[in-house]
Coordinates of C-alpha atoms in Angstrom, one line a residue:
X1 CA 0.0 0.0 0.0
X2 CA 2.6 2.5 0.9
X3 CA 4.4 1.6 -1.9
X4 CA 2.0 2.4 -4.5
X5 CA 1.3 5.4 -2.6
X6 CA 4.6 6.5 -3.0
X7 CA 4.5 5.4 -7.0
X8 CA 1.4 7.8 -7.5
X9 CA 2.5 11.1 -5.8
X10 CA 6.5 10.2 -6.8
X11 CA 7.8 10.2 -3.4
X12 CA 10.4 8.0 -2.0
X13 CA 9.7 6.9 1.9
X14 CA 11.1 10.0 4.3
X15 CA 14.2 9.4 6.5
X16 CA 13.2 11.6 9.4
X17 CA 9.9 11.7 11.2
X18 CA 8.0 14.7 11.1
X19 CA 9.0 16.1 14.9
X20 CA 12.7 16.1 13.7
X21 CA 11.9 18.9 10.7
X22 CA 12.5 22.1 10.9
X23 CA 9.0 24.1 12.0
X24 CA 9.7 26.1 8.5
X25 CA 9.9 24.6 4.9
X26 CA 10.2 21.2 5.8
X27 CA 7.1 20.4 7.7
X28 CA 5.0 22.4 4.8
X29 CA 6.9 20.6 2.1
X30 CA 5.8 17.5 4.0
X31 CA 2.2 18.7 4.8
X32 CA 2.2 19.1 1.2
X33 CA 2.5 15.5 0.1
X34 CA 0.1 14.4 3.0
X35 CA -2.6 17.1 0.6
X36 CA -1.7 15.0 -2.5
X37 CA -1.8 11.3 -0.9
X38 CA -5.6 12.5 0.9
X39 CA -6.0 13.6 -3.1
X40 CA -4.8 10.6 -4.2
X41 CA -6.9 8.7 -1.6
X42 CA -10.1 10.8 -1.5
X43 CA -10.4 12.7 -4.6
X44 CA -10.6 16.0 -5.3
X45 CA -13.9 17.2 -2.9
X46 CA -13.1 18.7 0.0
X47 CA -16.1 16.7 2.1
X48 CA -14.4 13.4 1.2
X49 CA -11.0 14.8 2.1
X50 CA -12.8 16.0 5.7
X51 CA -14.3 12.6 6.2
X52 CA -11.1 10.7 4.9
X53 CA -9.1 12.4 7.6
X54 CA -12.1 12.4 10.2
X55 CA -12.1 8.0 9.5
X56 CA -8.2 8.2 10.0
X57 CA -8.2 9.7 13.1
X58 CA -12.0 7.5 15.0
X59 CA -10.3 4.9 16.9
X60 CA -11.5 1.8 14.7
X61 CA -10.6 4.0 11.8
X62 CA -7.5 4.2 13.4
X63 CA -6.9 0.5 13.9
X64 CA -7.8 -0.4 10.6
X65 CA -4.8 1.8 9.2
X66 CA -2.6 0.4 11.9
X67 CA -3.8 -3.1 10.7
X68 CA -2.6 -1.8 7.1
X69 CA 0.6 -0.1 8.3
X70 CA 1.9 -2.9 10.5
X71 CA 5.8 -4.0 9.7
X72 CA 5.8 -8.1 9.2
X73 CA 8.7 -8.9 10.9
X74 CA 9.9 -12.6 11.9
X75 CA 7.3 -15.1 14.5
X76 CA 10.4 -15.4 16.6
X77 CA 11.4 -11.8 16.8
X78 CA 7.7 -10.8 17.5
X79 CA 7.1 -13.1 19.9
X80 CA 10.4 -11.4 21.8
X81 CA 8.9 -8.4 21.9
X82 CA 5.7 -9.8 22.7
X83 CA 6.8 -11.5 25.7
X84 CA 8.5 -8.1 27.0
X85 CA 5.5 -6.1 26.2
X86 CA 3.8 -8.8 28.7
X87 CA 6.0 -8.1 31.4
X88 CA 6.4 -4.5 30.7
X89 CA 2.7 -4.6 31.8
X90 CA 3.0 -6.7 34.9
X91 CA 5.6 -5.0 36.4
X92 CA 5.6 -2.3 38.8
X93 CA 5.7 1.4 38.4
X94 CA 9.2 1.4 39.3
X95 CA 10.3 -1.3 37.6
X96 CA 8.9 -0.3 33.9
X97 CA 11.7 1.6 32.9
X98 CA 13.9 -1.3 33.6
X99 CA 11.7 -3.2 31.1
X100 CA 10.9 -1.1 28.2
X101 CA 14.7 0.2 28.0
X102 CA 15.3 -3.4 26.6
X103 CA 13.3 -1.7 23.0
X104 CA 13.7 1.8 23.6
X105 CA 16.0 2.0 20.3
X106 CA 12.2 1.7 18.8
X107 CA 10.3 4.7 18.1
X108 CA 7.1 5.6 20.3
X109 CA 4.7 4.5 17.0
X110 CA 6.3 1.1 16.4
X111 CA 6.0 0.2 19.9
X112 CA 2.6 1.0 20.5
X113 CA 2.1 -1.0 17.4
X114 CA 3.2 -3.7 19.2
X115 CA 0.6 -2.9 21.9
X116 CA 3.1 -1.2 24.5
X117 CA 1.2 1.0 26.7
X118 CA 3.5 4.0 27.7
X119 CA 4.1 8.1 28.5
X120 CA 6.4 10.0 26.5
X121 CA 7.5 10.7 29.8
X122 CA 8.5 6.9 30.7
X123 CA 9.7 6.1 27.1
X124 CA 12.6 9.1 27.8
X125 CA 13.3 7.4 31.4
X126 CA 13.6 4.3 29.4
X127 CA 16.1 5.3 26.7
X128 CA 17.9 7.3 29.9
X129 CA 18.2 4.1 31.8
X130 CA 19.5 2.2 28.5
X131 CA 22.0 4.8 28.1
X132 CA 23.0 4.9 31.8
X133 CA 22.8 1.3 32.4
X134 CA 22.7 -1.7 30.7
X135 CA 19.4 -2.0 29.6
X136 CA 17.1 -4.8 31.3
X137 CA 19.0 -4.5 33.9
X138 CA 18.3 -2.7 36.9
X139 CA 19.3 0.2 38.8
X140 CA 22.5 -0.2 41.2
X141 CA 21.5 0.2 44.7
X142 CA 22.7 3.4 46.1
X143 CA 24.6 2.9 49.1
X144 CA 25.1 6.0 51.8
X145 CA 28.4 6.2 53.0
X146 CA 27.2 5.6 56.9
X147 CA 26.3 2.1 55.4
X148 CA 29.4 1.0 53.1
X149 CA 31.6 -1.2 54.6
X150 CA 34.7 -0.1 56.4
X151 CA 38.0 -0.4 55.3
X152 CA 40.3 -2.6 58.0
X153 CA 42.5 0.1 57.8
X154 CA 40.1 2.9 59.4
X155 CA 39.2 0.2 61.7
X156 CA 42.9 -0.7 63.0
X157 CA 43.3 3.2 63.5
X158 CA 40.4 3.5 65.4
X159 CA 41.0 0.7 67.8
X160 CA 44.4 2.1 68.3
X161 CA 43.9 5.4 69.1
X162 CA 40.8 4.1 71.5
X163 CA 43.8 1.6 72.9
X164 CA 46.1 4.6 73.3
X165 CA 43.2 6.5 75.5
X166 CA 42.4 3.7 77.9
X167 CA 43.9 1.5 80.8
X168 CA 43.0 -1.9 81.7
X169 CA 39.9 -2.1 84.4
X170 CA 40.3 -3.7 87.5
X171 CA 37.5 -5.4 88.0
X172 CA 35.4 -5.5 84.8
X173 CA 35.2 -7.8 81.8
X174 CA 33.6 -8.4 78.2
X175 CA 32.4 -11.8 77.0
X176 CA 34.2 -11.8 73.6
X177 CA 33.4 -15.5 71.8
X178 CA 32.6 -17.1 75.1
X179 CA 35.6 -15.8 77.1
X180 CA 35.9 -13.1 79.4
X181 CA 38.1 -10.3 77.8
X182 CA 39.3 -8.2 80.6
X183 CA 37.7 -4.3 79.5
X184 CA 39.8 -0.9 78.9
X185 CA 38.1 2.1 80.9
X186 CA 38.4 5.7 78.6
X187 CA 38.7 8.4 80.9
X188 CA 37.6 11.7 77.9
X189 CA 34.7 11.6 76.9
X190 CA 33.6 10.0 73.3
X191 CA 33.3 13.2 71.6
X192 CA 36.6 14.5 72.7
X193 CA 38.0 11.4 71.4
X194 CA 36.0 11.3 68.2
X195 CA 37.3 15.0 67.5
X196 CA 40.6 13.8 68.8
X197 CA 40.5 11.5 65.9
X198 CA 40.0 13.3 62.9
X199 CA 42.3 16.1 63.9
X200 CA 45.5 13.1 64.2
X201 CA 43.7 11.5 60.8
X202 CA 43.0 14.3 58.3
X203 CA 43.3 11.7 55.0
X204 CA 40.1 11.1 53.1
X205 CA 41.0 7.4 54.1
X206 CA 40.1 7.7 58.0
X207 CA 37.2 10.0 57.4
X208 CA 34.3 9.3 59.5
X209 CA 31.0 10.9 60.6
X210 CA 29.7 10.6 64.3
X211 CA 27.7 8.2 63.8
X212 CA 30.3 5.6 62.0
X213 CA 32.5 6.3 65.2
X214 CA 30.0 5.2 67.4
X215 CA 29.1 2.3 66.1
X216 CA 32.6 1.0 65.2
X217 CA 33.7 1.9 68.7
X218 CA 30.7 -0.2 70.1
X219 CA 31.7 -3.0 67.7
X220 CA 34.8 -3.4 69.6
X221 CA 32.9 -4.1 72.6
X222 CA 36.1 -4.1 75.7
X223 CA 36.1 0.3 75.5
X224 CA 34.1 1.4 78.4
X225 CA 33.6 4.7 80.1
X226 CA 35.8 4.5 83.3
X227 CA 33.6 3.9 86.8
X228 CA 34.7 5.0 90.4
X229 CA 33.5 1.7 91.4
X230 CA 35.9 -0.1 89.4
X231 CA 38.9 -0.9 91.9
X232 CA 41.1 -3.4 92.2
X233 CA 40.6 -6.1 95.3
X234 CA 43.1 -4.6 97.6
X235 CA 41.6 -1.1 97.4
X236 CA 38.4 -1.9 97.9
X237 CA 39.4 -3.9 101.0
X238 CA 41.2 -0.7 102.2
X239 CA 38.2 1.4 101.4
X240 CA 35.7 -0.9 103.6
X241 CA 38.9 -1.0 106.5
X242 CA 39.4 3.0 106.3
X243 CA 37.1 3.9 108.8
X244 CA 38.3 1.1 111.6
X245 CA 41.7 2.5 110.8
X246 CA 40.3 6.5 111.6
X247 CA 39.0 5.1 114.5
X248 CA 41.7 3.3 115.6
X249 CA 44.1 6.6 115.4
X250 CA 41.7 8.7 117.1
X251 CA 41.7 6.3 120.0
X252 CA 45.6 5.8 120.2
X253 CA 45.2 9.7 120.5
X254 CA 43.0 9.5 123.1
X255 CA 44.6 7.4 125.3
X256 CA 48.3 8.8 124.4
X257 CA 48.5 11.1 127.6
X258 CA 47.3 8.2 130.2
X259 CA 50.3 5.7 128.5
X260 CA 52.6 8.3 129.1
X261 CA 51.8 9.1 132.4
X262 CA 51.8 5.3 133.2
X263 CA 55.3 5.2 131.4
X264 CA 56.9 7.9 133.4
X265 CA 55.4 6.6 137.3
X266 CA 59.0 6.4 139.2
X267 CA 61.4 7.9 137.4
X268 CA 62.7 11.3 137.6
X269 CA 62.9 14.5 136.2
X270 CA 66.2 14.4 134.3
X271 CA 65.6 10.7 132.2
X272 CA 61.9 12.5 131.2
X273 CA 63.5 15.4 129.7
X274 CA 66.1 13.4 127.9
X275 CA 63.0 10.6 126.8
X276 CA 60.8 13.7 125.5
X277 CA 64.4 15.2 123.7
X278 CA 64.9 11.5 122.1
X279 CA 61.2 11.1 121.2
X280 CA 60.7 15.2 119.7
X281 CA 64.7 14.6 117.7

């Protein structure tokens, strides 16, 4: 049909579409042969031009000529494109893109010949996502940077400087793989020593946000915040025995002028003064 068309108003099939000519003499040049194949197709009358046109553009008017346009290409190759039409439809919203980038090279007519069902707006996300990825496939997951995983390198240099800014607890232990792990008390607080950090690691390698220092600090699980209450055995043994030793040395005190009056009963004046001289030297 569109062969003999092109026979009777000697015109070869066009190379570009008509939305990629030029708003001036091209479009009218081609608005011109679409006068002459209506002529061609309607005669001359201007009613049966009008109700050519108005049969072309009724919806079963409009299938019929779609029926007549439609390219013949291969069973195997249409069934292809079938079967992603089919999933194109059953996918999600998000997930359409993904599908119809797989025949976005197509034009917008050809595939809704082929019964795709589509926006201009989601045919351009298409041909973007076959551009930017590989089409079919879908979107790499974005990752944050909170969430990445850390290098062992920013690790070892945190639990070093957090080994630098502690000392062994006395009494207090971490159960590390079924063994208690004796803990390391931090005397600054965790923000001094976060700030600490980054000002002693200023490469892009050992940058970290708050966040990512708290949870790889946490991870290590032996850094605690230092307690009053954590004392050895022998200090807290003195701490219970400190009060029977105050009271001990205030009675000694107490009873200090009877003993010496009991010392010095029969001896005379001369040996006291050289005991008190020995005693005060």
């Amino acid at each position: 049909m569109l062969a003999s068309l092109a026979k009777a108003v000697k015109y070869s099939p066009p190379k570009k579409s008509f939305s990629e000519l030029s708003k001036g003499g091209q479009r009218k040049n081609r608005l011109a042969l679409l006068d002459k194949t209506v002529t061609c197709l309607a005669g001359e009358s201007t009613e049966s031009k009008v109700e050519l046109l108005d049969s072309l553009l009724d919806r079963r008017g409009y299938s019929v000529v779609r029926e007549s346009l439609e390219v013949n290409v291969p069973s195997e190759f249409a069934q292809v494109i079938e079967n992603i039409r089919i999933c194109h439809e059953s996918v999600t919203a998000n997930e359409k893109a993904q599908h119809l980038s797989l025949v976005s090279n197509f034009t917008g007519t050809q595939l809704k010949k082929y019964g795709f069902n589509f926006s201009n707006r989601s045919l351009k996300n298409a041909r973007n996502h076959a551009i930017n990825h590989t089409p079919g496939l879908p979107k790499p997951h974005f990752t944050p940077p909170s969430k990445r995983a850390k290098s062992e390198n920013l690790k070892n240099a945190v639990y070093k400087h957090l080994l630098a800014n502690s000392s062994p607890m006395a009494n207090t232990t971490t159960k590390i793989n079924g063994e208690n792990v004796p803990s390391r008390g931090v005397i600054d607080t965790w923000n001094y020593l976060y700030h600490d950090f980054c000002e002693k690691h200023p490469t892009s390698e050992h940058k970290l946000c708050k966040s990512t220092w708290d949870k790889l600090r946490k991870s290590f699980k032996i850094f605690k915040k230092a307690k009053k209450t954590d004392i050895c055995e022998i200090c807290a043994n003195g701490k219970k025995l400190s009060p029977n030793l105050t009271n001990s040395k205030k009675n000694i005190q107490a009873s200090r002028p009877t003993l010496c009056a009991k010392m010095f009963v029969g001896i005379s004046m001369s040996v006291k003064i050289q005991i008190l001289k020995s005693i005060s030297s």
